[in-house]
Tab-separated table of N, CA and C in Angstrom:
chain	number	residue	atom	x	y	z
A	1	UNK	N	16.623	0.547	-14.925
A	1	UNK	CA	15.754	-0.197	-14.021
A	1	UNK	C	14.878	0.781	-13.233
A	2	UNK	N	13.815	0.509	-13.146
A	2	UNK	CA	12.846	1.038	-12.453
A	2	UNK	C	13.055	0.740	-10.883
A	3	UNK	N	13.086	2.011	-10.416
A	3	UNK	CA	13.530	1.868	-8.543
A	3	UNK	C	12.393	2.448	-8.198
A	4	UNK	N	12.377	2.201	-6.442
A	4	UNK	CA	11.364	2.165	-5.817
A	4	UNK	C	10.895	2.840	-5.638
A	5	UNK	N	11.224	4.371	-5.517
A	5	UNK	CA	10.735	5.659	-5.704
A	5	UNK	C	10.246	5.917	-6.683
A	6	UNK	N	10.414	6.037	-7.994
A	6	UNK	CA	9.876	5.752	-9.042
A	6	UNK	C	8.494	5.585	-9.332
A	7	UNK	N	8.754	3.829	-8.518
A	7	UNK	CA	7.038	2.902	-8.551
A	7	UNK	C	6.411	3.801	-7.813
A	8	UNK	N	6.687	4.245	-6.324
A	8	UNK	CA	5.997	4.782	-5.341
A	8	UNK	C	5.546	6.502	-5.720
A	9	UNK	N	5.970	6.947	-6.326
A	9	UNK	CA	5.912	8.436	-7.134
A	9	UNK	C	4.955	8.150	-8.009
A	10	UNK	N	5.054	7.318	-9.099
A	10	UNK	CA	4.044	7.086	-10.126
A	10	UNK	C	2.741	6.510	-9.645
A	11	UNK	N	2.919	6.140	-8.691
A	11	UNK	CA	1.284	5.582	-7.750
A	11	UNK	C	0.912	6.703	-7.041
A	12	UNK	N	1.606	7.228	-6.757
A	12	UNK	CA	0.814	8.577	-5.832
A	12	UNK	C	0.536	9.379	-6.913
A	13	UNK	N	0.866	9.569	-7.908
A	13	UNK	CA	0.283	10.737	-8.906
A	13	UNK	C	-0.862	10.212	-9.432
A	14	UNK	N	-0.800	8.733	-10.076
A	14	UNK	CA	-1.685	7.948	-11.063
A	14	UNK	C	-3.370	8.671	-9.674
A	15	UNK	N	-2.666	7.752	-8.608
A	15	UNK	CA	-4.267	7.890	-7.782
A	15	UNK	C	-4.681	9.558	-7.745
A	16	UNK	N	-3.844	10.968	-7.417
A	16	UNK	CA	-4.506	11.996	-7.688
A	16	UNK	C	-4.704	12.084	-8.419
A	17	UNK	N	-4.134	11.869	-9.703
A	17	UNK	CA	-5.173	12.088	-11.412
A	17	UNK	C	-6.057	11.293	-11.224
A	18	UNK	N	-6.692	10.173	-10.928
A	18	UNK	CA	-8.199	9.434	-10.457
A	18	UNK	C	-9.124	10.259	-9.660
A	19	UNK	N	-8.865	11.499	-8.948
A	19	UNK	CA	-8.948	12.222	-8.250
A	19	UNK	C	-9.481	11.562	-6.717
A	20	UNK	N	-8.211	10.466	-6.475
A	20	UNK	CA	-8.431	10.168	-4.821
A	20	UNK	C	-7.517	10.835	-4.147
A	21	UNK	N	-8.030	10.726	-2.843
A	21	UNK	CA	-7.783	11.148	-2.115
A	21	UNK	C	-6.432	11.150	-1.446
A	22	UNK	N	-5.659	11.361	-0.899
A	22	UNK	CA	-3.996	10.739	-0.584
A	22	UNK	C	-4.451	11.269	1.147
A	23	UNK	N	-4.835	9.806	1.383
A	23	UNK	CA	-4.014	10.474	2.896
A	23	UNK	C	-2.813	10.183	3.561
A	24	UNK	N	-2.257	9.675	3.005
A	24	UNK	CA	-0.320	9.587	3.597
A	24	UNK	C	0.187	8.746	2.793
A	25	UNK	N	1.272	8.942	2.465
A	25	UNK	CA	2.261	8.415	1.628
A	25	UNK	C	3.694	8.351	2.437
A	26	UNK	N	4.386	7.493	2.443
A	26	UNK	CA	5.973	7.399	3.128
A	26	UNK	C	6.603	6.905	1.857
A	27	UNK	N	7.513	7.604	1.858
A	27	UNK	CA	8.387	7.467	0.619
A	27	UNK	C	9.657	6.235	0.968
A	28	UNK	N	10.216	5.826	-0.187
A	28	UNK	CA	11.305	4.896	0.209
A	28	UNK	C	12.299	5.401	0.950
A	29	UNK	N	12.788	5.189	2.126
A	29	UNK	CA	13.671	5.525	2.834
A	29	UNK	C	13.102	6.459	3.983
A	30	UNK	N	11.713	6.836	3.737
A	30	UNK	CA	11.505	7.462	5.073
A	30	UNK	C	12.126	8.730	5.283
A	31	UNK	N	12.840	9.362	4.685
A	31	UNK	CA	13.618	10.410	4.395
A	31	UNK	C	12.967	11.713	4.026
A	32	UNK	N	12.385	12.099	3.659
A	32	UNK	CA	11.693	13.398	2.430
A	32	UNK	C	10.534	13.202	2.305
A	33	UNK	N	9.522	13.431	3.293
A	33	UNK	CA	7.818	13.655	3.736
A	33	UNK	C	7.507	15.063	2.600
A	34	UNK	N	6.733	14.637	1.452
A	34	UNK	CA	5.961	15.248	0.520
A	34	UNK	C	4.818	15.257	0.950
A	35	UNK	N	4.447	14.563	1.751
A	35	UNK	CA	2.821	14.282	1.852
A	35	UNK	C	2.520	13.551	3.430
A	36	UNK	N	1.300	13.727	3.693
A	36	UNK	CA	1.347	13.102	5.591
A	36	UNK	C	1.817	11.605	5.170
A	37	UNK	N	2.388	11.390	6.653
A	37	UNK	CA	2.500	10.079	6.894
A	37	UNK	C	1.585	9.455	7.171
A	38	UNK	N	1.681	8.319	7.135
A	38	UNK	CA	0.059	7.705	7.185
A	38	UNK	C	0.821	6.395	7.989
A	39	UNK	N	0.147	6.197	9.525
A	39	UNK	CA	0.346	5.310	10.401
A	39	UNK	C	-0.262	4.759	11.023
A	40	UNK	N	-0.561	3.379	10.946
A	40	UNK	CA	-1.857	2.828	11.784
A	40	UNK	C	-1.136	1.822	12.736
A	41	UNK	N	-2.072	1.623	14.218
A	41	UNK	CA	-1.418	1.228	15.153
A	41	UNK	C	-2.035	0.467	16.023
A	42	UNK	N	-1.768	-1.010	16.078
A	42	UNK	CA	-2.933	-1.647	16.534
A	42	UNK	C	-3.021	-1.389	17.950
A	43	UNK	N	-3.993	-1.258	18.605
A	43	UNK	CA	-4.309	-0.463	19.915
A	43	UNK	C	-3.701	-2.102	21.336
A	44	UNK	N	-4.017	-2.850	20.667
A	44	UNK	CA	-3.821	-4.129	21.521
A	44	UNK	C	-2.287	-4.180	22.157
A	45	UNK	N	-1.547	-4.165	20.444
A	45	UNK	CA	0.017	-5.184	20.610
A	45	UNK	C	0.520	-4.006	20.614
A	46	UNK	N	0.663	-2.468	20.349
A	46	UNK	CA	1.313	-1.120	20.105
A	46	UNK	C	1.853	-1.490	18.641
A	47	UNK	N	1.987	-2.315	17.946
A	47	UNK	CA	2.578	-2.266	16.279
A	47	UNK	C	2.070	-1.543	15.638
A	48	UNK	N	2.838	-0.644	14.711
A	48	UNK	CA	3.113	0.109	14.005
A	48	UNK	C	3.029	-0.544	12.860
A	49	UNK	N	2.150	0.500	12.011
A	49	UNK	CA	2.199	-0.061	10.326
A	49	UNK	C	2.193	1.753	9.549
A	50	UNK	N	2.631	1.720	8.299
A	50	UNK	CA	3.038	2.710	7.523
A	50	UNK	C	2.543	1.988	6.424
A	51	UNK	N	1.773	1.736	5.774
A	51	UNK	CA	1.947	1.800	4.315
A	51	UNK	C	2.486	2.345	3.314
A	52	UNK	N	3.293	1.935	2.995
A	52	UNK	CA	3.456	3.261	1.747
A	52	UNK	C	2.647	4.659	0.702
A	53	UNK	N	1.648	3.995	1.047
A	53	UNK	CA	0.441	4.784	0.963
A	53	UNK	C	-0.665	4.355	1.062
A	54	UNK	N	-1.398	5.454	1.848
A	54	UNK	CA	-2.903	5.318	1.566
A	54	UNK	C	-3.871	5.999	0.728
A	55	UNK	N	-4.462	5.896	-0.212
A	55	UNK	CA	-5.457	6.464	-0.695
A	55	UNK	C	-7.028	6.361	-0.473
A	56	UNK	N	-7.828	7.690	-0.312
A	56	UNK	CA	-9.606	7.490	-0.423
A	56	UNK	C	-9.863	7.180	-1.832
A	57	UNK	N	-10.999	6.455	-1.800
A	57	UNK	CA	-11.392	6.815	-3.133
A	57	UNK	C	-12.926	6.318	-2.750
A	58	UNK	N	-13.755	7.190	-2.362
A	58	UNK	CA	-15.285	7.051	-1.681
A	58	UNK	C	-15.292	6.391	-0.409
A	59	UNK	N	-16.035	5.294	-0.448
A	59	UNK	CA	-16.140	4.732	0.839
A	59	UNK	C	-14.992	3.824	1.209
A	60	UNK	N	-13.776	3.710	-0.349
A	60	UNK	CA	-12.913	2.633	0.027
A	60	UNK	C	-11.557	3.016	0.327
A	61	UNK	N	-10.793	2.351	1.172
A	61	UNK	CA	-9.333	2.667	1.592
A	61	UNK	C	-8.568	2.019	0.406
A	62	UNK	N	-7.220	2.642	0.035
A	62	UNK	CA	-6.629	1.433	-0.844
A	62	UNK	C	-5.248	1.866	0.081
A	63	UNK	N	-4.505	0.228	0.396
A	63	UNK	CA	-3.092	0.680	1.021
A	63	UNK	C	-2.277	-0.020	0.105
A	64	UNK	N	-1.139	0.580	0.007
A	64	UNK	CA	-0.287	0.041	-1.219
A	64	UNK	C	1.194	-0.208	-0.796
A	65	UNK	N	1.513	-1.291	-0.807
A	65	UNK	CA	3.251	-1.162	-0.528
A	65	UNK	C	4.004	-1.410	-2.079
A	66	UNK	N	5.056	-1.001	-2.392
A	66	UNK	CA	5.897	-0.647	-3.286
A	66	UNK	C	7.258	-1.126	-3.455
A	67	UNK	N	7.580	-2.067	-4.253
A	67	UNK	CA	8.669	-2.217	-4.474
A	67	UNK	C	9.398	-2.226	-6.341
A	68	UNK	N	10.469	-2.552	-6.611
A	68	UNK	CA	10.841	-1.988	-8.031
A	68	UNK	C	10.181	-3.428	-8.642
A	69	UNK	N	10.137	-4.260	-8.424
A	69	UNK	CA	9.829	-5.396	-8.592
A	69	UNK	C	8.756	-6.830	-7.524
A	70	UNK	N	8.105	-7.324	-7.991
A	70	UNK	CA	7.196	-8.385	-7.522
A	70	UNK	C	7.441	-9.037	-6.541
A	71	UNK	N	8.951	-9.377	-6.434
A	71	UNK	CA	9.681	-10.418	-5.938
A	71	UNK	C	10.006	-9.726	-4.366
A	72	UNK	N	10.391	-8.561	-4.688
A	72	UNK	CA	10.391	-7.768	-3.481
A	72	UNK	C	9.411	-7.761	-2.737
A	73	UNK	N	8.179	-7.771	-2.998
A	73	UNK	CA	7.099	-7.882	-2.122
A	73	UNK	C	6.344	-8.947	-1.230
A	74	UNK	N	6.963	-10.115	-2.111
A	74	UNK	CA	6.230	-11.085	-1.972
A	74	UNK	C	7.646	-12.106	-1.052
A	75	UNK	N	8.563	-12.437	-1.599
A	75	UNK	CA	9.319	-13.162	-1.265
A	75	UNK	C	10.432	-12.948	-0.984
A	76	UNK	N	10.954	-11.591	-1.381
A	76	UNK	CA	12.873	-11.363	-0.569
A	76	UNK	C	12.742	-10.390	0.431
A	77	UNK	N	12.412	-9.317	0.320
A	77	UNK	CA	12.552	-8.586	1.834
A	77	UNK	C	11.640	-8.815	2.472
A	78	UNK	N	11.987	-8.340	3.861
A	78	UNK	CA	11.286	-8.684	5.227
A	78	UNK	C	11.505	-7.230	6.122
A	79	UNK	N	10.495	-7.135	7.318
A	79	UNK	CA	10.429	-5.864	7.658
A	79	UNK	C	10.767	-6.918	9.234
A	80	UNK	N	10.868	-5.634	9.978
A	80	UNK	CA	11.081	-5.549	11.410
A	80	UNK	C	10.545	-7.079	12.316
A	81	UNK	N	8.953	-7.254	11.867
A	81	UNK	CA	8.364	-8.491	11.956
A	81	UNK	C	8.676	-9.861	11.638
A	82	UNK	N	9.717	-9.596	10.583
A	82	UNK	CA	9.847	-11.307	9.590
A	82	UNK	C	9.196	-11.437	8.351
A	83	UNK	N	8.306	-10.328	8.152
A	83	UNK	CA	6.901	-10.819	7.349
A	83	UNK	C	7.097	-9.436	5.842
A	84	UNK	N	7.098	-10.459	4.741
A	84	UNK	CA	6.855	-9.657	3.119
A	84	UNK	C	6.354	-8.371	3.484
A	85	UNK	N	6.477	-7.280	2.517
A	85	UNK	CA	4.805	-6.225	2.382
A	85	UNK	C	3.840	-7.023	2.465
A	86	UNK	N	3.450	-8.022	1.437
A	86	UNK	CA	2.652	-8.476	1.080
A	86	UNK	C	2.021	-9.171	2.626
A	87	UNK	N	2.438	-10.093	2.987
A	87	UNK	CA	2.077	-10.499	4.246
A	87	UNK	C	1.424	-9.374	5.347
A	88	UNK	N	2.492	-8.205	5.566
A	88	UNK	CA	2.184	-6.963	6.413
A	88	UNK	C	0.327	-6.495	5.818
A	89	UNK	N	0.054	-6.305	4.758
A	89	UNK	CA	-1.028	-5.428	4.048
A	89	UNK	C	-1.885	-6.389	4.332
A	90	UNK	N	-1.929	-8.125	4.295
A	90	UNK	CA	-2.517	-8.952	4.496
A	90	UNK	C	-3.239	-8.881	6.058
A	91	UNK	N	-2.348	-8.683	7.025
A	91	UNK	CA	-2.468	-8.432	8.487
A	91	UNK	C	-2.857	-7.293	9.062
A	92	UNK	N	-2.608	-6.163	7.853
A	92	UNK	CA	-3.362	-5.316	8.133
A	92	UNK	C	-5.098	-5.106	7.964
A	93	UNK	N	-5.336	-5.643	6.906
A	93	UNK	CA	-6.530	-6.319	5.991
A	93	UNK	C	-7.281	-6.873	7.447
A	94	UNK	N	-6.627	-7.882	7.981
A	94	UNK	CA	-7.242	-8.708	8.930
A	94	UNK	C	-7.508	-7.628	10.349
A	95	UNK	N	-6.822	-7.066	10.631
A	95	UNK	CA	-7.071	-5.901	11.160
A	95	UNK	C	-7.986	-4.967	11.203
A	96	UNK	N	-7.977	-4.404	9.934
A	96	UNK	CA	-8.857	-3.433	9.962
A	96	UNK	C	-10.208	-4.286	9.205
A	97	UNK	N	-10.446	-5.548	9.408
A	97	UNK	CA	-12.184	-6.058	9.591
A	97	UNK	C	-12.722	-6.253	10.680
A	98	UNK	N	-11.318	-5.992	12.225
A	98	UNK	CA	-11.355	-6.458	13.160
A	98	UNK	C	-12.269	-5.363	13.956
A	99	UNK	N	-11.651	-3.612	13.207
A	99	UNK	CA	-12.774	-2.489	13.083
A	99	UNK	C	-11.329	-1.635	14.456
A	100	UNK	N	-10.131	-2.151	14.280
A	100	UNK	CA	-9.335	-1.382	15.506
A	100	UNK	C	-9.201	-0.300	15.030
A	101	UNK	N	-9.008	-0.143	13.651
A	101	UNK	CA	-8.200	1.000	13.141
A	101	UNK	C	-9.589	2.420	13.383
A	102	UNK	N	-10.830	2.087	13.609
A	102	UNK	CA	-11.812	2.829	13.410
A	102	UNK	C	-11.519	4.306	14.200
A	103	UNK	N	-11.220	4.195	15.525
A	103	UNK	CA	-10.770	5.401	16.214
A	103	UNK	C	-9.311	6.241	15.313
A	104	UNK	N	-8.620	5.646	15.078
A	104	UNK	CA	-7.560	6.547	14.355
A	104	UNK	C	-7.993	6.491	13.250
A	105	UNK	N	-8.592	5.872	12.123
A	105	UNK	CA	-9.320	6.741	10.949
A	105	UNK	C	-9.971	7.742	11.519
A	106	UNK	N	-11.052	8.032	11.997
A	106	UNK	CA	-12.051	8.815	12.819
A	106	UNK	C	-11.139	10.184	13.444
A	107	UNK	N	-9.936	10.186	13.942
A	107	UNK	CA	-9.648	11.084	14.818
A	107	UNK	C	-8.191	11.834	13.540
A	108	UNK	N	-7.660	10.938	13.060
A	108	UNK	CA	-6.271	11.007	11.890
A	108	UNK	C	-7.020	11.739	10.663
A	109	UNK	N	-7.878	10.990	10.510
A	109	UNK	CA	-8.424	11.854	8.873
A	109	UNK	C	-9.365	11.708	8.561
A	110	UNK	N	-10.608	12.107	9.646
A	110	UNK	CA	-11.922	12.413	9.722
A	110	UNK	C	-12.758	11.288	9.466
A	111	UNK	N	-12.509	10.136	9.207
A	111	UNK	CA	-13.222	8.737	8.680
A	111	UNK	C	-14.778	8.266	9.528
A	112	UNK	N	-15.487	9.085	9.485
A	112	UNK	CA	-16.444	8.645	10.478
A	112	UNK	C	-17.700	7.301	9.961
A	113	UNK	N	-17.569	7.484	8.232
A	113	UNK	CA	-18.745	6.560	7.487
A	113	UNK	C	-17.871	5.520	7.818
A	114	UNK	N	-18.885	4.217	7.196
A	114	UNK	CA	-18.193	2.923	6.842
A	114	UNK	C	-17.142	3.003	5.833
A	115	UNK	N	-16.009	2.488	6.307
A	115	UNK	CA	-15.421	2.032	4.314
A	115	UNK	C	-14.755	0.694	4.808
A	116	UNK	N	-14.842	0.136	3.417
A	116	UNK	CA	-13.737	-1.083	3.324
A	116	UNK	C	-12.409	-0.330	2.775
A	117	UNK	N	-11.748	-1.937	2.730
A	117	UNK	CA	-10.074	-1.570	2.592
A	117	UNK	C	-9.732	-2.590	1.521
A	118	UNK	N	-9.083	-2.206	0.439
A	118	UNK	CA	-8.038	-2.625	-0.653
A	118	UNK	C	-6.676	-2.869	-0.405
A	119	UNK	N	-6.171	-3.951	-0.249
A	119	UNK	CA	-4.606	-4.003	0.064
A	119	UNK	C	-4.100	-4.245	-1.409
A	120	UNK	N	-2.716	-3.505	-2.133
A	120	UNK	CA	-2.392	-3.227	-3.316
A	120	UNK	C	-0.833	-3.168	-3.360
A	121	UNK	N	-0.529	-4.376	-4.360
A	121	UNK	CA	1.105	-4.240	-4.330
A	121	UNK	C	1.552	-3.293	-5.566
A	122	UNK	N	2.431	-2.400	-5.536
A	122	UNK	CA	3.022	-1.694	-6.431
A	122	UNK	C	4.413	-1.877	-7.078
A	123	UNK	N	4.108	-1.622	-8.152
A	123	UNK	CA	5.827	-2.922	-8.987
A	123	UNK	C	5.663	-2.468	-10.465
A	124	UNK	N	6.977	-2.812	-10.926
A	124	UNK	CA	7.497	-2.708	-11.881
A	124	UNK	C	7.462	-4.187	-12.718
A	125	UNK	N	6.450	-4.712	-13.953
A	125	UNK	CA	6.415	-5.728	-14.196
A	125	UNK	C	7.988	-6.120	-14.814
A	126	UNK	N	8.150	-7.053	-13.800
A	126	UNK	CA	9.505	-8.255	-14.387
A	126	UNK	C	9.157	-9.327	-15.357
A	127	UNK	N	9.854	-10.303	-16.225
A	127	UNK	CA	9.934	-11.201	-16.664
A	127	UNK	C	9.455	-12.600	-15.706
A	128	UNK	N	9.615	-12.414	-14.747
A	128	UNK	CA	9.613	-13.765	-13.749
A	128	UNK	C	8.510	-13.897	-12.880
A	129	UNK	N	7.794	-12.516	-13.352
A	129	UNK	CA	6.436	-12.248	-12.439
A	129	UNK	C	5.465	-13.164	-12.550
A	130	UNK	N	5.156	-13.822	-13.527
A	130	UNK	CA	4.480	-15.132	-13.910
A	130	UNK	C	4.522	-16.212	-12.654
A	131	UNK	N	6.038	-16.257	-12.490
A	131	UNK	CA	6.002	-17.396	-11.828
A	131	UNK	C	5.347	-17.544	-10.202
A	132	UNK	N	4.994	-16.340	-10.128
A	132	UNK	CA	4.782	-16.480	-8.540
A	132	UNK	C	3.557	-16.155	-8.076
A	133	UNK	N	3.154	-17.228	-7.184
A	133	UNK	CA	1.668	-17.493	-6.388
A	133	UNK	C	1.021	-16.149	-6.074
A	134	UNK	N	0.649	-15.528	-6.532
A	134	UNK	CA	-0.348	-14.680	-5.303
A	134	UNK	C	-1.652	-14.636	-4.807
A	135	UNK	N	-2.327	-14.470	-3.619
A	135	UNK	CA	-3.645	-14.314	-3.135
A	135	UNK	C	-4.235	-13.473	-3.895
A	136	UNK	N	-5.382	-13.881	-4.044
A	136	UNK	CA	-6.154	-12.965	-4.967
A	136	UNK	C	-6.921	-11.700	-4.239
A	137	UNK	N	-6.229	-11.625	-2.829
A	137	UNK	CA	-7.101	-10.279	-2.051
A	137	UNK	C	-6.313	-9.254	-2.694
A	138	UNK	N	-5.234	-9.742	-3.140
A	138	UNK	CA	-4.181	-8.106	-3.448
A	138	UNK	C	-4.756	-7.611	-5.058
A	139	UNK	N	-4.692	-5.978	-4.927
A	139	UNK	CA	-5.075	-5.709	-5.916
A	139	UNK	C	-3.344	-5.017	-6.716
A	140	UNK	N	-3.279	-4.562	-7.566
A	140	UNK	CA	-2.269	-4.531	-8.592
A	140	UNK	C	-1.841	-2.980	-9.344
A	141	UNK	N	-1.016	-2.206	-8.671
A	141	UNK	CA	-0.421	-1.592	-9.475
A	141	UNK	C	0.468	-1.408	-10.715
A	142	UNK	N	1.039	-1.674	-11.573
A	142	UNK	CA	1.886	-1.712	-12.296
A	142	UNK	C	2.122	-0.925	-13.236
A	143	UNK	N	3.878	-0.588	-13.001
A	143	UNK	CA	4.269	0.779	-13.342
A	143	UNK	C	5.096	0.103	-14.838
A	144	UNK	N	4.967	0.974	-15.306
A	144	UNK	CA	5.562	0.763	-16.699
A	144	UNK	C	6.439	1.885	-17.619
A	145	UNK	N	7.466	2.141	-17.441
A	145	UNK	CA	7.833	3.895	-17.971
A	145	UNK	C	7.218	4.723	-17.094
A	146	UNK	N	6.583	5.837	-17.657
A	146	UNK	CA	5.777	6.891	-16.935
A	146	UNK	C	4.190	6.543	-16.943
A	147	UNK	N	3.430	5.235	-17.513
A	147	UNK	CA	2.255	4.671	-17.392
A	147	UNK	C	1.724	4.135	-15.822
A	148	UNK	N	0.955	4.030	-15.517
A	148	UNK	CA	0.706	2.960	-14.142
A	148	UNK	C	-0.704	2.385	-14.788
A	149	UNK	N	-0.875	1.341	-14.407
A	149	UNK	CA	-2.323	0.023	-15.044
A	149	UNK	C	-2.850	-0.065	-13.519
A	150	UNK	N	-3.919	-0.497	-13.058
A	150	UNK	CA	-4.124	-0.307	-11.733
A	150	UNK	C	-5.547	-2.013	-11.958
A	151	UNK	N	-5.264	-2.538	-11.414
A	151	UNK	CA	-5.691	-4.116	-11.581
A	151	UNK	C	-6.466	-4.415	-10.469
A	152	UNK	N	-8.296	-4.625	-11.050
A	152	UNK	CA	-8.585	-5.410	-9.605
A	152	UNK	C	-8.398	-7.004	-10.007
């Protein structure tokens, strides 16, 4: 079975062979920093967000949360909030059109142009993945062996 480190390893390599940019990655467990952390923080409520990663790739952000499977993202775990990855990347999305995140892009990792933002679930395709609803804002990693497919 494909575990979450895994998915989250094979997405951070796939995007430097694209030759983007990595500006923070948090690994599963939070444990073993390979790469910056990448933390955005809404200035209003003080909440804390981590993506599992962020990548540049020109003017666009892509944030990606990671799990071994679909189901994980969307419908069984829950973070600190109550709320999926999927939900979290969603709120972040809504966020950063809101333009908060602009000072900590700007001051964290030099972001001074415009960019938009890509919210991106990362997974291991299951059998059961069919069955389940998703918004069409999320864009699509999927890890396969040592392959990754990257889906708008």
């Amino acid at each position: 079975m494909m575990t979450e480190y895994k998915v989250w390893r094979s997405i951070v390599d796939y995007g430097l062979s694209q030759g983007w940019e990595l500006l923070g990655a948090c690994p599963p467990g939070g444990s073993v920093y390979v790469c910056n952390r990448c933390c955005l923080i809404d200035p209003e409520t003080g909440k804390r967000d981590e993506p599992d990663i962020l990548f540049k790739n020109g003017t666009t952000l892509i944030a990606v949360e990671c799990k071994p499977r679909l189901s994980g993202l969307i419908s069984t775990s829950k973070n600190s909030l109550n709320e999926t990855d999927a939900e979290k990347l969603l709120r972040i999305a809504a966020n950063f059109n809101t333009g908060i995140y602009n000072k900590q892009l700007s001051e964290n990792y030099g972001i001074i142009e415009p960019v938009t933002l890509q919210i991106a679930l990362g997974y291991s395709k299951g059998i059961r993945d069919n069955h389940f609803s998703i918004s069409e804002s999320f864009h699509h990693f999927i890890v396969t062996n040592n392959t990754v497919e990257y889906k708008n």
